[in-house]
Tab-separated table of C-alpha atoms in Angstrom:
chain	number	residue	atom	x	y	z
A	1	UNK	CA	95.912	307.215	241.100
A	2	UNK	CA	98.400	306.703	244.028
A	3	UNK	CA	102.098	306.773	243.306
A	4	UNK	CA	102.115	302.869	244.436
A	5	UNK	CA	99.494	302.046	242.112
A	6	UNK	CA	101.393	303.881	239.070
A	7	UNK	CA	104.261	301.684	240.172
A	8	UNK	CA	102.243	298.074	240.475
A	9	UNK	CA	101.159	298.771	237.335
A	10	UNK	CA	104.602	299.864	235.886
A	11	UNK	CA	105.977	296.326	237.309
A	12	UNK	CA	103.265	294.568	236.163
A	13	UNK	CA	103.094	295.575	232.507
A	14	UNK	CA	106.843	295.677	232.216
A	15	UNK	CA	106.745	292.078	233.295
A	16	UNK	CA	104.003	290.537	231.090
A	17	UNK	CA	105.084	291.888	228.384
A	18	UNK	CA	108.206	290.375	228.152
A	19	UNK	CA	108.773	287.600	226.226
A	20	UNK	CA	111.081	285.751	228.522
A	21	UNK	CA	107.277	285.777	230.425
A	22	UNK	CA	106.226	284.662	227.396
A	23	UNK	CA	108.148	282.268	226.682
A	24	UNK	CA	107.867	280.386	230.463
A	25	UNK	CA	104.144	280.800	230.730
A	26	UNK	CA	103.940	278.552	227.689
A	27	UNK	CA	107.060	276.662	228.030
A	28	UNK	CA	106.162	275.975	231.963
A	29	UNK	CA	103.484	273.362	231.109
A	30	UNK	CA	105.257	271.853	228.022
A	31	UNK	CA	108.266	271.021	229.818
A	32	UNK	CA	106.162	269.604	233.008
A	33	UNK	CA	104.578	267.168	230.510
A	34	UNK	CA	107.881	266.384	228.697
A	35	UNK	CA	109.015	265.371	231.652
A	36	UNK	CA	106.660	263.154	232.316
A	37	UNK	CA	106.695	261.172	228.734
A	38	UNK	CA	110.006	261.531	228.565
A	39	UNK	CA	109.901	259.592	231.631
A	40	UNK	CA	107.591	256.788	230.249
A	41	UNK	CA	109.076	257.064	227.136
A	42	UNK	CA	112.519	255.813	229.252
A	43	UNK	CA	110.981	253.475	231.234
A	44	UNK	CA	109.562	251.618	227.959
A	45	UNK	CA	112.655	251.743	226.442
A	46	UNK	CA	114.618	249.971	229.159
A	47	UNK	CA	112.142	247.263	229.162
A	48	UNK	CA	114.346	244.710	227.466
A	49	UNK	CA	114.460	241.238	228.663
A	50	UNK	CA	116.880	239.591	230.921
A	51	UNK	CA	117.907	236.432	230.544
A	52	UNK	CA	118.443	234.557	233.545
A	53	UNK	CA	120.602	231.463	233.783
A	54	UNK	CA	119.169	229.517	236.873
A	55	UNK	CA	121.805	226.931	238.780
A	56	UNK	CA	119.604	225.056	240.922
A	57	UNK	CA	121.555	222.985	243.640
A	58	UNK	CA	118.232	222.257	245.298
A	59	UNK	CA	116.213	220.673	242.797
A	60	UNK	CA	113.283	222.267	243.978
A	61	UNK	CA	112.225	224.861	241.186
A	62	UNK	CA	113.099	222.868	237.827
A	63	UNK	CA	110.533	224.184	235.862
A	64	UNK	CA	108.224	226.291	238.681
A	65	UNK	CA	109.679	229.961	237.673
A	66	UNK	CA	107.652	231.360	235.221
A	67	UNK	CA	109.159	233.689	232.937
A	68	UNK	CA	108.251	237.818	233.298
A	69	UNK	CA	108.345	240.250	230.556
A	70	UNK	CA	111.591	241.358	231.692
A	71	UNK	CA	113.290	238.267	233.091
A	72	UNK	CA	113.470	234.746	231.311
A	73	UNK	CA	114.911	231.850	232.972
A	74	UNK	CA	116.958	229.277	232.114
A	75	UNK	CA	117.290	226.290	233.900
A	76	UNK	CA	120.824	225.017	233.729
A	77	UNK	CA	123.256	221.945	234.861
A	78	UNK	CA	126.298	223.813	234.981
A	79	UNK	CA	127.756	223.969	238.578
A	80	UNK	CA	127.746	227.705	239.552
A	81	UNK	CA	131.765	227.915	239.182
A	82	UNK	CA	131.768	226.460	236.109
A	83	UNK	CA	128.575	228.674	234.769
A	84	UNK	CA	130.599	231.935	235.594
A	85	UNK	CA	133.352	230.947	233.900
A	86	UNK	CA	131.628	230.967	230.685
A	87	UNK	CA	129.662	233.504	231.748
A	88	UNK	CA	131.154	236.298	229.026
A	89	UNK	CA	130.760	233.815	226.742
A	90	UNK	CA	127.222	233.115	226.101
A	91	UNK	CA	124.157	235.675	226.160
A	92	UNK	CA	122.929	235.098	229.464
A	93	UNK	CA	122.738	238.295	231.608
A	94	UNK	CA	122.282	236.958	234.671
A	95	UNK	CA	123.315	233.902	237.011
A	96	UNK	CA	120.870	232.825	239.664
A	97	UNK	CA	122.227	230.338	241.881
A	98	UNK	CA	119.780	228.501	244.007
A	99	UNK	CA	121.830	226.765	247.218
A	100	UNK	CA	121.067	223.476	247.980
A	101	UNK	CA	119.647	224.487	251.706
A	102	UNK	CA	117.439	227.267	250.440
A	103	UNK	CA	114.823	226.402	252.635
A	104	UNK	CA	116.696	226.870	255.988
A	105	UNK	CA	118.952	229.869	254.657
A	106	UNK	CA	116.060	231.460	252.772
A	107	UNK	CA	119.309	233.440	250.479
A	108	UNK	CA	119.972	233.089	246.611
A	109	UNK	CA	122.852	234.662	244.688
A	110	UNK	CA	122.573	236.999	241.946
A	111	UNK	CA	125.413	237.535	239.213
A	112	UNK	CA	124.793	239.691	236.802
A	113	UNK	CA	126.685	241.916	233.783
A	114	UNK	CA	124.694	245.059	234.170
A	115	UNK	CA	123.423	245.910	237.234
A	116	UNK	CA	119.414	245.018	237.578
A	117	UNK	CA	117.083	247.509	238.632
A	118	UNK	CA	114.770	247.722	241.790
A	119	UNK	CA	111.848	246.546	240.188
A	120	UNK	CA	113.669	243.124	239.017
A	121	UNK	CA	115.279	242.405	242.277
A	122	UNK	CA	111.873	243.121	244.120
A	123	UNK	CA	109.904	240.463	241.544
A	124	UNK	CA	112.435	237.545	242.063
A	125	UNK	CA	112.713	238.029	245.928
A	126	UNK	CA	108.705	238.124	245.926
A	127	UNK	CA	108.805	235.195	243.994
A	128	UNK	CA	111.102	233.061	245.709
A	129	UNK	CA	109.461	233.837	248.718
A	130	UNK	CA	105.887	232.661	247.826
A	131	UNK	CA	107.771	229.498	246.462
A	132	UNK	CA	109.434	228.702	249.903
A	133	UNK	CA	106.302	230.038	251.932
A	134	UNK	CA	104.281	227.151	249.602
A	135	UNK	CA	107.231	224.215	250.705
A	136	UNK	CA	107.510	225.024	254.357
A	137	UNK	CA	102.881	224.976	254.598
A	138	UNK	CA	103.681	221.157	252.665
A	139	UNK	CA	106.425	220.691	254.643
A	140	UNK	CA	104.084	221.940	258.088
A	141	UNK	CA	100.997	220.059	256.840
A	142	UNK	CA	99.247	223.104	256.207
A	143	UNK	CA	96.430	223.102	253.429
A	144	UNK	CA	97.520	227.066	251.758
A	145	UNK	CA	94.219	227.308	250.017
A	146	UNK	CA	92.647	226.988	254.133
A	147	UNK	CA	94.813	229.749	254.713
A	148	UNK	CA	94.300	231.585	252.272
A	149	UNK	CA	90.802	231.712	252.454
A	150	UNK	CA	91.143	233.421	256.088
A	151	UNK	CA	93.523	236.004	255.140
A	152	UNK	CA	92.124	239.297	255.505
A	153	UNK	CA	92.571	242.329	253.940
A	154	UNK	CA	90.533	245.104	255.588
A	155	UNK	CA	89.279	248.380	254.227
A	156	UNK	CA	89.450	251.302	256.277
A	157	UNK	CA	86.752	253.670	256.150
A	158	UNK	CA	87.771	257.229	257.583
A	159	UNK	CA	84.771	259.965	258.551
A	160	UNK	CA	85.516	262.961	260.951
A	161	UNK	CA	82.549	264.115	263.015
A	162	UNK	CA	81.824	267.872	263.317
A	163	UNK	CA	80.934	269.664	266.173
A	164	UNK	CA	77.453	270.040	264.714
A	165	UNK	CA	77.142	266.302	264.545
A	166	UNK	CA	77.886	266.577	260.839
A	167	UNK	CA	80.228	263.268	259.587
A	168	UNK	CA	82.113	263.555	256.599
A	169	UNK	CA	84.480	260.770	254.875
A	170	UNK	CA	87.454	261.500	254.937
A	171	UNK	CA	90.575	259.443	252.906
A	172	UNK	CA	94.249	260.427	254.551
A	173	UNK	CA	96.204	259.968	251.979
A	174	UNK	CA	94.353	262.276	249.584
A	175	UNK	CA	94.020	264.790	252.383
A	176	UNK	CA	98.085	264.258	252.308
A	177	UNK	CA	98.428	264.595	248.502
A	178	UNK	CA	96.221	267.819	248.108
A	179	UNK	CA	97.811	269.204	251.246
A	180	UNK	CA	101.463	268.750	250.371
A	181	UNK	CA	100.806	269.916	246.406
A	182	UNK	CA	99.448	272.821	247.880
A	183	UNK	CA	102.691	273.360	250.018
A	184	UNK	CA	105.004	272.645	247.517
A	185	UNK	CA	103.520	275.479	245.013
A	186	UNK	CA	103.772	277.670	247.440
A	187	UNK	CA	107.618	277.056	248.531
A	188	UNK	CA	107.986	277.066	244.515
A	189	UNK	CA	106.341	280.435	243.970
A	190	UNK	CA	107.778	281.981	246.939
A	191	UNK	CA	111.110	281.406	245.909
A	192	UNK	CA	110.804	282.159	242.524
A	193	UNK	CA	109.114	285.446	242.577
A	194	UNK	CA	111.423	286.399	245.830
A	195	UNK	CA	114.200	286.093	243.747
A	196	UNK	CA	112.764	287.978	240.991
A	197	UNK	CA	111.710	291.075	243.522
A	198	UNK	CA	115.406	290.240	244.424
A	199	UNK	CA	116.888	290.826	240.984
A	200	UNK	CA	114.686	293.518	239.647
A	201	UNK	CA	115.977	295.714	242.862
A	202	UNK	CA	119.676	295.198	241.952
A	203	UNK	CA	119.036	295.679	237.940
A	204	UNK	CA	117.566	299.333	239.035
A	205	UNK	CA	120.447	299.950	241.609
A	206	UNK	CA	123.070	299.414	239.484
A	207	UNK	CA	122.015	301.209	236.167
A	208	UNK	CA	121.022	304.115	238.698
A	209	UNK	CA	116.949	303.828	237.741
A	210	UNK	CA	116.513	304.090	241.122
A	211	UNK	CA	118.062	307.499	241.588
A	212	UNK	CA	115.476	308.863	239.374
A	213	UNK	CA	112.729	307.208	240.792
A	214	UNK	CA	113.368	308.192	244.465
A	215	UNK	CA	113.103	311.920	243.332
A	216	UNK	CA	109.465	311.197	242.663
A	217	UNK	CA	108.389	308.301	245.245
A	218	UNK	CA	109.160	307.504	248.764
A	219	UNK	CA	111.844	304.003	249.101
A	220	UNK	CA	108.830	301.787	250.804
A	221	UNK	CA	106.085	303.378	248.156
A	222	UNK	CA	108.645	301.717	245.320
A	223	UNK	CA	109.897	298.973	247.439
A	224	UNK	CA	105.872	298.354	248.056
A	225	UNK	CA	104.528	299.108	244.607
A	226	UNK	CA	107.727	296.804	242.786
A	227	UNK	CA	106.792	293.920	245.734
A	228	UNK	CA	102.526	293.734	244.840
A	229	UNK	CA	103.380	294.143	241.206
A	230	UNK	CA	105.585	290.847	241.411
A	231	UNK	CA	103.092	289.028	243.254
A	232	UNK	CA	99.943	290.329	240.836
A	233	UNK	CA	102.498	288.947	237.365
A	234	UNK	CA	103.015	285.257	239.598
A	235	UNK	CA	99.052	284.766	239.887
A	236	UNK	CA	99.163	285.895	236.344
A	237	UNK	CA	101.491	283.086	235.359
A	238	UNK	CA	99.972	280.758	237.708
A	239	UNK	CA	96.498	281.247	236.540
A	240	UNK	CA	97.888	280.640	232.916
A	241	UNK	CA	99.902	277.340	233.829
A	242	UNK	CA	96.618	275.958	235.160
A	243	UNK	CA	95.130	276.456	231.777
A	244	UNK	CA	97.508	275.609	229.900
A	245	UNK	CA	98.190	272.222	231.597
A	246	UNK	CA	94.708	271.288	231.789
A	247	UNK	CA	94.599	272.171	228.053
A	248	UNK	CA	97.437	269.954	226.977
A	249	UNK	CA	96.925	267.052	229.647
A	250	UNK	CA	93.533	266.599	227.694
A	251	UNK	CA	94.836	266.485	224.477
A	252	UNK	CA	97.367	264.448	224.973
A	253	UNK	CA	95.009	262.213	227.022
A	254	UNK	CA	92.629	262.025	223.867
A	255	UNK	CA	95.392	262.164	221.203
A	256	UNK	CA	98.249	260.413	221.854
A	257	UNK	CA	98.247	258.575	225.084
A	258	UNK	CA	95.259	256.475	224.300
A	259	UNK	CA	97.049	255.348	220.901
A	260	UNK	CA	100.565	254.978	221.619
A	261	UNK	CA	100.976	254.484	225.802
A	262	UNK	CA	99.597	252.842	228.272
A	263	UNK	CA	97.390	255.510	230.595
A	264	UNK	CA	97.797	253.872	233.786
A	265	UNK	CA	101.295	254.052	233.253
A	266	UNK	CA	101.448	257.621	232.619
A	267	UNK	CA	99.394	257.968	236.025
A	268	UNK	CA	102.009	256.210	237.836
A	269	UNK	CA	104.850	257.963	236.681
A	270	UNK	CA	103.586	260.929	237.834
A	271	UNK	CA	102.855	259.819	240.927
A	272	UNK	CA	105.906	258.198	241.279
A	273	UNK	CA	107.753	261.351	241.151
A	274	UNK	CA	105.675	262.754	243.876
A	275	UNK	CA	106.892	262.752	247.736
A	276	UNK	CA	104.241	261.042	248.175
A	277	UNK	CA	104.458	258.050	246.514
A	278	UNK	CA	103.825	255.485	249.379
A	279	UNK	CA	100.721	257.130	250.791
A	280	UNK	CA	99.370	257.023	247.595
A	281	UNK	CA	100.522	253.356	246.750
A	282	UNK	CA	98.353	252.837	249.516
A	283	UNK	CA	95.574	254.871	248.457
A	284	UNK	CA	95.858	252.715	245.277
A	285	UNK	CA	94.845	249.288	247.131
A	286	UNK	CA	91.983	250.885	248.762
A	287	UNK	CA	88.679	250.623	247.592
A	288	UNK	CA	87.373	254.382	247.131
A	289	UNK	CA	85.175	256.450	245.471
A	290	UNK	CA	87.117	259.325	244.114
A	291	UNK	CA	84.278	261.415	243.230
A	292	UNK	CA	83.095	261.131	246.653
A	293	UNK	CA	86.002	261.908	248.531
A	294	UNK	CA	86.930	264.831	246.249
A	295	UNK	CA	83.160	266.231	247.247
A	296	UNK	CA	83.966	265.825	250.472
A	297	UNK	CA	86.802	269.139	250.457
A	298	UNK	CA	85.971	272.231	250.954
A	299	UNK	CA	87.559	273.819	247.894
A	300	UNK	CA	86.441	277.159	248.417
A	301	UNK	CA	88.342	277.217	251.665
A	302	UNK	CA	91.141	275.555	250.013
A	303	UNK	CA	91.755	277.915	247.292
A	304	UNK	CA	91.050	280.722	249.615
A	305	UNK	CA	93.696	279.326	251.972
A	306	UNK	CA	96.006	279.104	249.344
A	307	UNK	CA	95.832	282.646	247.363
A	308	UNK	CA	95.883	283.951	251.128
A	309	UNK	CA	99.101	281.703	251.972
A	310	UNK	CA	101.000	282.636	248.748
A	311	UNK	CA	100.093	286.255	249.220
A	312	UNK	CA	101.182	286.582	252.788
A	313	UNK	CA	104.006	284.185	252.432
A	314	UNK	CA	105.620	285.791	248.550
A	315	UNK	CA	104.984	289.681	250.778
A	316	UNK	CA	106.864	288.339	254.015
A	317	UNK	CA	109.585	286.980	252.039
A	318	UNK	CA	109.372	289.576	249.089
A	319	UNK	CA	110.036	292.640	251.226
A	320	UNK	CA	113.262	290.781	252.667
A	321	UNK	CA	114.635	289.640	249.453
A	322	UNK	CA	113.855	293.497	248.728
A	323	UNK	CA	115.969	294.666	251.179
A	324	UNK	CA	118.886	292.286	250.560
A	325	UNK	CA	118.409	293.540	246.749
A	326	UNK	CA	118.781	297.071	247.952
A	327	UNK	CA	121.852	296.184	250.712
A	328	UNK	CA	123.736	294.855	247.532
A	329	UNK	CA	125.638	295.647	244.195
A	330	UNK	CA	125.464	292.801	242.594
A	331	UNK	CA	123.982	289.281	243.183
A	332	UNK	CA	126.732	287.564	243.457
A	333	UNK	CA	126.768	289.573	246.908
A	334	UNK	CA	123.356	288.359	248.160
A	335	UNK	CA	124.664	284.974	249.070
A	336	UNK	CA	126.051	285.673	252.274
A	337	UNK	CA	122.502	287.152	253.194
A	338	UNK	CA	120.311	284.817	251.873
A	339	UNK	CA	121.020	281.684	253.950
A	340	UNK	CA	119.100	283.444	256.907
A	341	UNK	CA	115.964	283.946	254.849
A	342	UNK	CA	116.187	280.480	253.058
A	343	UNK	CA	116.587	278.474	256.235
A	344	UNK	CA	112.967	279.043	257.704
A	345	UNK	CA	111.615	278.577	254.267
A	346	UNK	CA	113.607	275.013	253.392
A	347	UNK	CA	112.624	273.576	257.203
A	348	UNK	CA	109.254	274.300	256.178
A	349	UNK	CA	109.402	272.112	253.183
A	350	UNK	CA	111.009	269.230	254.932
A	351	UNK	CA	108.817	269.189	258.225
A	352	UNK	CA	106.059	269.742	255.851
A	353	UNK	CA	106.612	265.996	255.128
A	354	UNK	CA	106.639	264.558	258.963
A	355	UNK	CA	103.490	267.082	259.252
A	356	UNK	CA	101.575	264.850	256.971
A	357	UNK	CA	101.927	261.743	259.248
A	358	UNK	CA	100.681	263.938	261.922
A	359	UNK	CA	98.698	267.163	261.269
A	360	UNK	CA	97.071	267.892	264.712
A	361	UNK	CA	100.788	267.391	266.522
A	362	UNK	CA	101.753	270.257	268.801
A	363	UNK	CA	104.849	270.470	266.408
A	364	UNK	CA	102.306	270.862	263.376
A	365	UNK	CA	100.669	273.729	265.005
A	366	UNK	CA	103.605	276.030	266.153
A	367	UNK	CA	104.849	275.401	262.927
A	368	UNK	CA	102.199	276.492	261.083
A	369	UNK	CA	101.433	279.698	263.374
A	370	UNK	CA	104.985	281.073	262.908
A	371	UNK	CA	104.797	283.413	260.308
A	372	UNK	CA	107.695	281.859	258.300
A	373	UNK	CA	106.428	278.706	258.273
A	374	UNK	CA	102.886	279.009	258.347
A	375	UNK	CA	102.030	279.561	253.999
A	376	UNK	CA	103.837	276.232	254.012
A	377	UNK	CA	102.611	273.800	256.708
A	378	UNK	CA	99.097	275.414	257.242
A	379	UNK	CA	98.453	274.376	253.400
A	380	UNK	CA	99.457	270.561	254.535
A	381	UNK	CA	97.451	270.783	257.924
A	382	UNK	CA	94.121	272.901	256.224
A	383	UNK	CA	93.467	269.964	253.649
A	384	UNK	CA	93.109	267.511	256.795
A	385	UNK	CA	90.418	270.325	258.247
A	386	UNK	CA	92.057	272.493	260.848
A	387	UNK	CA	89.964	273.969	263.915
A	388	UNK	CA	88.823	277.701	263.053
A	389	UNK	CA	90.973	278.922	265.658
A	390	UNK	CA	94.314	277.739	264.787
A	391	UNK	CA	92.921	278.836	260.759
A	392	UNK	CA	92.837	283.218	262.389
A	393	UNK	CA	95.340	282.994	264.241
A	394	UNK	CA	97.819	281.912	261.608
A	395	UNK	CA	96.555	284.370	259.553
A	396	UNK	CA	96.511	286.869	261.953
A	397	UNK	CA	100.205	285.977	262.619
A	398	UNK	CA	101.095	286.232	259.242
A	399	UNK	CA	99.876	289.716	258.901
A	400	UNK	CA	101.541	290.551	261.323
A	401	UNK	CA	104.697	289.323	260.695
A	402	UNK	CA	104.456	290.479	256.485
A	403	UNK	CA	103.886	293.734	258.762
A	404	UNK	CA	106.790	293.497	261.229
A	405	UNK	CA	108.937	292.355	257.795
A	406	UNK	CA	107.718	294.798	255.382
A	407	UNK	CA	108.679	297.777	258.462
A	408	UNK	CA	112.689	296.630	259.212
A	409	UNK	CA	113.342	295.934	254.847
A	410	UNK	CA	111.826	299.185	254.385
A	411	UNK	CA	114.434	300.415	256.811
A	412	UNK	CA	117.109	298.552	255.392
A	413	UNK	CA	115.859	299.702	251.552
A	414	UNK	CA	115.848	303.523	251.828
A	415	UNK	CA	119.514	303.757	252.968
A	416	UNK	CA	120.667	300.994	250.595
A	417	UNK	CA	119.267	301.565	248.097
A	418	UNK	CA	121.221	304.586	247.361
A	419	UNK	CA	124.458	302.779	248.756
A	420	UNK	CA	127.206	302.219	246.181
A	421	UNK	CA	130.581	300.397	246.325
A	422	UNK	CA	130.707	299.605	249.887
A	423	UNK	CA	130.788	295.895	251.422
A	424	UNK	CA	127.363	295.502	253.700
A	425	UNK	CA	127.956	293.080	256.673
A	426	UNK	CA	125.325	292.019	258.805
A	427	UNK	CA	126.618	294.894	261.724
A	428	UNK	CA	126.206	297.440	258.792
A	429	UNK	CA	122.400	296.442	257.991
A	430	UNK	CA	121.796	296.741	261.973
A	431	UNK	CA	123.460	300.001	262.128
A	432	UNK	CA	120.925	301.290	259.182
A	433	UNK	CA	117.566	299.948	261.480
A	434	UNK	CA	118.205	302.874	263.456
A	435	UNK	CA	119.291	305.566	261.017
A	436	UNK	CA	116.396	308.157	261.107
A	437	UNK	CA	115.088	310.825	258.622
């Protein structure tokens, strides 16, 4: 067995058997759902019902609001000066005031106690906008059940031709959702288990580990061995939280949701805290066949693409959070090197989000060729379909820069890794590129 496989394996088991790995393989899930009820739980909780006293100068919606579940209203003939006088005094917690030239100002006033919430203030501006839109067709001479028997609402049906002729449907916005979860596991991942490679070089630095080790192994065998070991304990995890969630998302489905809350609104929690929360809105008012479009992706590619991304992206940025590990004494000295190695990685993320609007830009495709970018927006831009060329050479450029990477850390990681008490500046590391022997 080589002397980096003796030290995969020593990361590996080392790792696993840990319980703080333990612990957030099982914990991982549970607090992902807790979030999510805790969220519902929240929402259903704040639910309680407004009262709304309604001054209405123009006489033209005396008994034409229709209470909510949240808001009640209460028409009143206080004037509005006079109604928030005594507003502290009775239980109303808001004041509507209607003018009397609503219909040519189109603007009401809201005064309130405690402040309302999106939701509210979106329901009585809808509102009060149907009710003017129905006075100004009266007021026009327009008949509003001619009208709205024309209105149209179409439903776009998306299908992407192959060269062989082949045509697939297609649905953007779940091309956008898959893409962008895929991208935002891997940011996750590679940040996380960077930091660990990170951490676990400094921990064996400082309580001299390494001193011993080096006697037996070459700096890039242990800096190689420690880096795949990482990355074998993250699938590990990874693997685990996708069974694990599963697990509990179908219990809970079957045990408690259908009992005690409301399904759909668990659904739309979730996707609510999603980037992608309009696309999907609009998914929502299409008509689609799920199924269908989800047999419509190529999931072998996908999860292919994405093992392949991880790997390549967690290696390229594992062997430089190695060497910053090894240029260090303690973490609290990374910082001023880790800003240069972040900044690729967090303009990844946020193009990642402009790359779903437009996948086949020129913008999307540099970005997803350049090696620290590519795990990242290639994941958004291969769930659309990509064209096999731009698929090899990203991954060819990936290779090649987890190569280029892997060679100047490794530099950097045999001469400081057995550097004590001296302050590494960025002219320092560039000095030990060179060193030889």
């Amino acid at each position: 067995m080589s002397k980096i496989t003796l030290i995969i394996k020593r990361e590996y088991l080392t790792r696993v058997k840990k319980k703080s790995f333990l612990i957030m393989t099982i914990l991982g899930p549970l607090l992902l759902a807790g979030l999510i009820f805790a969220r519902v739980l929240m929402e259903r909780s704040e639910q309680e019902v407004q009262k709304v006293q309604v001054i209405d100068d123009s006489k033209l919606f005396a008994g034409k609001l229709e209470s909510t579940k949240n808001l009640a209203f209460y028409f009143s003939d206080k004037n509005l000066s006079s109604a928030q006088k005594d507003f502290y005094n009775n239980d109303y917690n808001i004041i509507l005031f209607i003018p009397e030239n609503i219909l040519s100002s189109n603007k009401i006033q809201l005064f309130y106690k405690k402040q309302l919430g999106l939701s509210a203030e979106d329901l009585l501006k809808s509102t009060f906008s149907a009710k003017i839109e129905d006075w100004k067709l009266i007021a026009s001479g327009i008949d509003k059940e001619k009208l709205s028997s024309v209105k149209t609402s179409i439903v776009l049906e998306t299908s992407k031709i192959e060269e062989s002729g082949e045509q697939k449907s297609s649905n953007t916005a779940m091309n956008a959702a898959i893409g962008f979860m895929g991208a935002v596991l891997i940011y996750m991942f590679i940040f996380l288990y960077g930091a660990q490679v990170m951490r676990g070089v400094i921990e064996e630095k400082t309580s001299r580990i390494i001193e011993v080790i080096i006697s037996s192994v070459k700096p890039f065998e242990l800096m190689m061995g420690k880096i795949v070991g990482i990355a074998l304990v993250g699938l590990t995890q990874f693997l685990l939280w996708i069974i694990l969630t599963f697990a509990i998302s179908s219990v809970v489905s079957k045990v408690m949701v259908k009992d005690k809350y409301d399904a759909t609104q668990v659904e739309q929690t979730f996707k609510s805290n999603t980037p992608m929360n309009a696309q999907q809105k609009v998914m929502e008012k299409q008509d689609f066949d799920l199924n269908s479009l989800l047999g419509n992706f190529n999931f072998p590619l996908l999860i292919g693409a994405f093992l392949f991304y991880f790997l390549g992206g967690y290696l390229l940025y594992g062997a430089l959070f190695a060497a910053i590990g090894a240029a260090v004494d303690s973490e609290a000295d990374t910082q001023q090197f880790m800003l240069p190695i972040t900044i690729p990685l967090i303009l990844a993320f946020t193009m990642a989000q402009s790359v779903v609007s437009n996948p086949e830009s020129s913008q999307a495709f540099w970005l997803s060729v350049i090696p620290f970018t590519s795990p990242v927006i290639m994941m958004v831009r291969i769930a659309y379909g990509v064209p096999a060329f731009d698929l090899i050479v990203s991954m060819i450029s990936l290779v090649l820069g987890f190569l280029g990477t892997t060679w100047l850390s490794a530099k950097i990681y045999r001469t400081g890794i057995l550097m004590y008490g001296k302050k590494v500046s960025y002219k320092e590391l560039w000095k030990w590129l060179f060193y030889k022997g």
